[in-house]
């Protein structure tokens, strides 16, 4: 579940489109209803709270506590770029008491201003881990970034190679079922496509129509519909994505750097 749609980094090819300056977050009074609606029917093996940058959600700690209450046996992970932990003074204690793992993603070996802030943040995070003993993971994504569309911004287009099985087979995000607007979506690139579409007028672009028409699963779905949703592998919408995994330069454009300039 994306707790916030905005991010202070701008990684080219972000599968949540947060590099395009998306705004906003899911307030806890709304997100709690979404989560409780599904908690009676689903127990995820892993529940990830991410974004965008989840630290930009002022209700973050409430989400950590709720996820622990709903799914104490599940692996629960907060995935963050690690730069904004100071926004939540009780973050580290809450990670420890809710047994939530913090996974810190890493995005550039080249952006000096980013590296400078990242290193300072990581030192503080590790210091707190040694003090409190919460679980800490590390996600280097400089070389494993999976790009799901071609072009940039208004000129972005789906791959549309008409081979959804191969696209799904090579997909790095096929485990990433997403809770968004109260519904279950197959993956982040489909769930958040509407945000990029709104920003760049993609709803008027013919090539995007089949993917913008994707229908997520609503909480009113029957058990049979939920079961079919969970079992579904490739489907026509997967034609949106590439049929070959290609190394892509991560292309981080640091908003941090712009802000500091
Ligand atoms: S850190 Fe980069 S990949 Fe992660 S949400 Fe922000 S822009 Fe996307
Ligand atoms: S649409 Fe299919 S292939 Fe593309 S990211 Fe989602 S699950 Fe993967």
PDB file of N, CA and C in Angstrom, residues 18 29 51 57 61 63 72 75 79 101 107 121-122 126 139 141 146 151 155 163 174-177 181 195 238 246:
ATOM      1  N   UNK A  18       6.126   8.374  -9.041  1.00  0.00           N
ATOM      2  CA  UNK A  18       6.330   9.436  -8.047  1.00  0.00           C
ATOM      3  C   UNK A  18       7.429  10.406  -8.470  1.00  0.00           C
ATOM      4  N   UNK A  29      -7.718   8.050   8.582  1.00  0.00           N
ATOM      5  CA  UNK A  29      -9.148   7.731   8.730  1.00  0.00           C
ATOM      6  C   UNK A  29      -9.693   7.032   7.478  1.00  0.00           C
ATOM      7  N   UNK A  51       5.543   4.010  -1.000  1.00  0.00           N
ATOM      8  CA  UNK A  51       5.007   5.174  -1.705  1.00  0.00           C
ATOM      9  C   UNK A  51       5.608   5.202  -3.117  1.00  0.00           C
ATOM     10  N   UNK A  57       3.727  10.761   4.982  1.00  0.00           N
ATOM     11  CA  UNK A  57       2.378  10.605   5.551  1.00  0.00           C
ATOM     12  C   UNK A  57       2.445  10.921   7.047  1.00  0.00           C
ATOM     13  N   UNK A  61       2.884   6.448  11.783  1.00  0.00           N
ATOM     14  CA  UNK A  61       3.008   5.569  12.953  1.00  0.00           C
ATOM     15  C   UNK A  61       1.686   4.860  13.252  1.00  0.00           C
ATOM     16  N   UNK A  63      -0.350   3.827  11.001  1.00  0.00           N
ATOM     17  CA  UNK A  63      -0.383   2.703  10.064  1.00  0.00           C
ATOM     18  C   UNK A  63       0.466   1.535  10.561  1.00  0.00           C
ATOM     19  N   UNK A  72      -0.500  -9.551  12.809  1.00  0.00           N
ATOM     20  CA  UNK A  72       0.699  -9.706  13.648  1.00  0.00           C
ATOM     21  C   UNK A  72       1.636 -10.802  13.167  1.00  0.00           C
ATOM     22  N   UNK A  75       4.823 -10.734   7.747  1.00  0.00           N
ATOM     23  CA  UNK A  75       6.016  -9.885   7.659  1.00  0.00           C
ATOM     24  C   UNK A  75       5.524  -8.482   7.287  1.00  0.00           C
ATOM     25  N   UNK A  79       8.998   0.540   3.574  1.00  0.00           N
ATOM     26  CA  UNK A  79      10.030   0.747   2.545  1.00  0.00           C
ATOM     27  C   UNK A  79      10.176   2.244   2.313  1.00  0.00           C
ATOM     28  N   UNK A 101       9.823  -4.273   9.959  1.00  0.00           N
ATOM     29  CA  UNK A 101      11.164  -4.098   9.394  1.00  0.00           C
ATOM     30  C   UNK A 101      11.227  -2.794   8.605  1.00  0.00           C
ATOM     31  N   UNK A 107      19.505   4.701  -4.183  1.00  0.00           N
ATOM     32  CA  UNK A 107      19.150   5.058  -5.565  1.00  0.00           C
ATOM     33  C   UNK A 107      20.236   5.644  -6.440  1.00  0.00           C
ATOM     34  N   UNK A 121      21.867   9.941   6.951  1.00  0.00           N
ATOM     35  CA  UNK A 121      20.640   9.293   7.424  1.00  0.00           C
ATOM     36  C   UNK A 121      20.908   7.849   7.824  1.00  0.00           C
ATOM     37  N   UNK A 122      21.686   7.162   6.991  1.00  0.00           N
ATOM     38  CA  UNK A 122      21.928   5.750   7.251  1.00  0.00           C
ATOM     39  C   UNK A 122      22.708   5.556   8.558  1.00  0.00           C
ATOM     40  N   UNK A 126      21.245   3.331  11.574  1.00  0.00           N
ATOM     41  CA  UNK A 126      21.985   2.200  12.138  1.00  0.00           C
ATOM     42  C   UNK A 126      22.244   2.413  13.631  1.00  0.00           C
ATOM     43  N   UNK A 139      17.905  -1.958   0.322  1.00  0.00           N
ATOM     44  CA  UNK A 139      17.467  -2.273  -1.042  1.00  0.00           C
ATOM     45  C   UNK A 139      18.223  -1.444  -2.062  1.00  0.00           C
ATOM     46  N   UNK A 141      18.756  -0.248  -5.425  1.00  0.00           N
ATOM     47  CA  UNK A 141      17.964  -0.368  -6.660  1.00  0.00           C
ATOM     48  C   UNK A 141      18.635   0.334  -7.826  1.00  0.00           C
ATOM     49  N   UNK A 146      13.249  -1.643 -12.713  1.00  0.00           N
ATOM     50  CA  UNK A 146      12.411  -2.252 -13.744  1.00  0.00           C
ATOM     51  C   UNK A 146      11.505  -1.167 -14.323  1.00  0.00           C
ATOM     52  N   UNK A 151       9.608   6.231 -22.974  1.00  0.00           N
ATOM     53  CA  UNK A 151       9.447   7.683 -23.035  1.00  0.00           C
ATOM     54  C   UNK A 151       9.327   8.299 -21.658  1.00  0.00           C
ATOM     55  N   UNK A 155       5.095  12.158 -23.225  1.00  0.00           N
ATOM     56  CA  UNK A 155       5.387  11.257 -24.348  1.00  0.00           C
ATOM     57  C   UNK A 155       5.530   9.807 -23.886  1.00  0.00           C
ATOM     58  N   UNK A 163       2.356  -9.392 -26.077  1.00  0.00           N
ATOM     59  CA  UNK A 163       2.786 -10.700 -25.561  1.00  0.00           C
ATOM     60  C   UNK A 163       2.718 -10.652 -24.027  1.00  0.00           C
ATOM     61  N   UNK A 174       5.428  -8.600 -10.152  1.00  0.00           N
ATOM     62  CA  UNK A 174       4.202  -9.395 -10.174  1.00  0.00           C
ATOM     63  C   UNK A 174       3.752  -9.857  -8.791  1.00  0.00           C
ATOM     64  N   UNK A 175       4.599  -9.719  -7.774  1.00  0.00           N
ATOM     65  CA  UNK A 175       4.169 -10.054  -6.410  1.00  0.00           C
ATOM     66  C   UNK A 175       3.552  -8.840  -5.705  1.00  0.00           C
ATOM     67  N   UNK A 176       3.552  -7.695  -6.379  1.00  0.00           N
ATOM     68  CA  UNK A 176       3.246  -6.434  -5.687  1.00  0.00           C
ATOM     69  C   UNK A 176       1.787  -6.019  -5.836  1.00  0.00           C
ATOM     70  N   UNK A 177       0.897  -6.914  -5.446  1.00  0.00           N
ATOM     71  CA  UNK A 177      -0.516  -6.527  -5.406  1.00  0.00           C
ATOM     72  C   UNK A 177      -0.659  -5.271  -4.546  1.00  0.00           C
ATOM     73  N   UNK A 181      -7.240   3.202  -3.304  1.00  0.00           N
ATOM     74  CA  UNK A 181      -8.646   3.616  -3.344  1.00  0.00           C
ATOM     75  C   UNK A 181      -9.576   2.506  -2.850  1.00  0.00           C
ATOM     76  N   UNK A 195      -2.638   8.570 -11.940  1.00  0.00           N
ATOM     77  CA  UNK A 195      -1.979   9.795 -11.478  1.00  0.00           C
ATOM     78  C   UNK A 195      -1.135  10.402 -12.596  1.00  0.00           C
ATOM     79  N   UNK A 238      -1.001  -6.829 -18.989  1.00  0.00           N
ATOM     80  CA  UNK A 238       0.454  -7.000 -18.859  1.00  0.00           C
ATOM     81  C   UNK A 238       1.176  -6.675 -20.165  1.00  0.00           C
ATOM     82  N   UNK A 246      15.667  -5.151 -19.503  1.00  0.00           N
ATOM     83  CA  UNK A 246      16.866  -4.492 -20.005  1.00  0.00           C
ATOM     84  C   UNK A 246      17.451  -3.634 -18.900  1.00  0.00           C
TER      85      UNK A 246
END
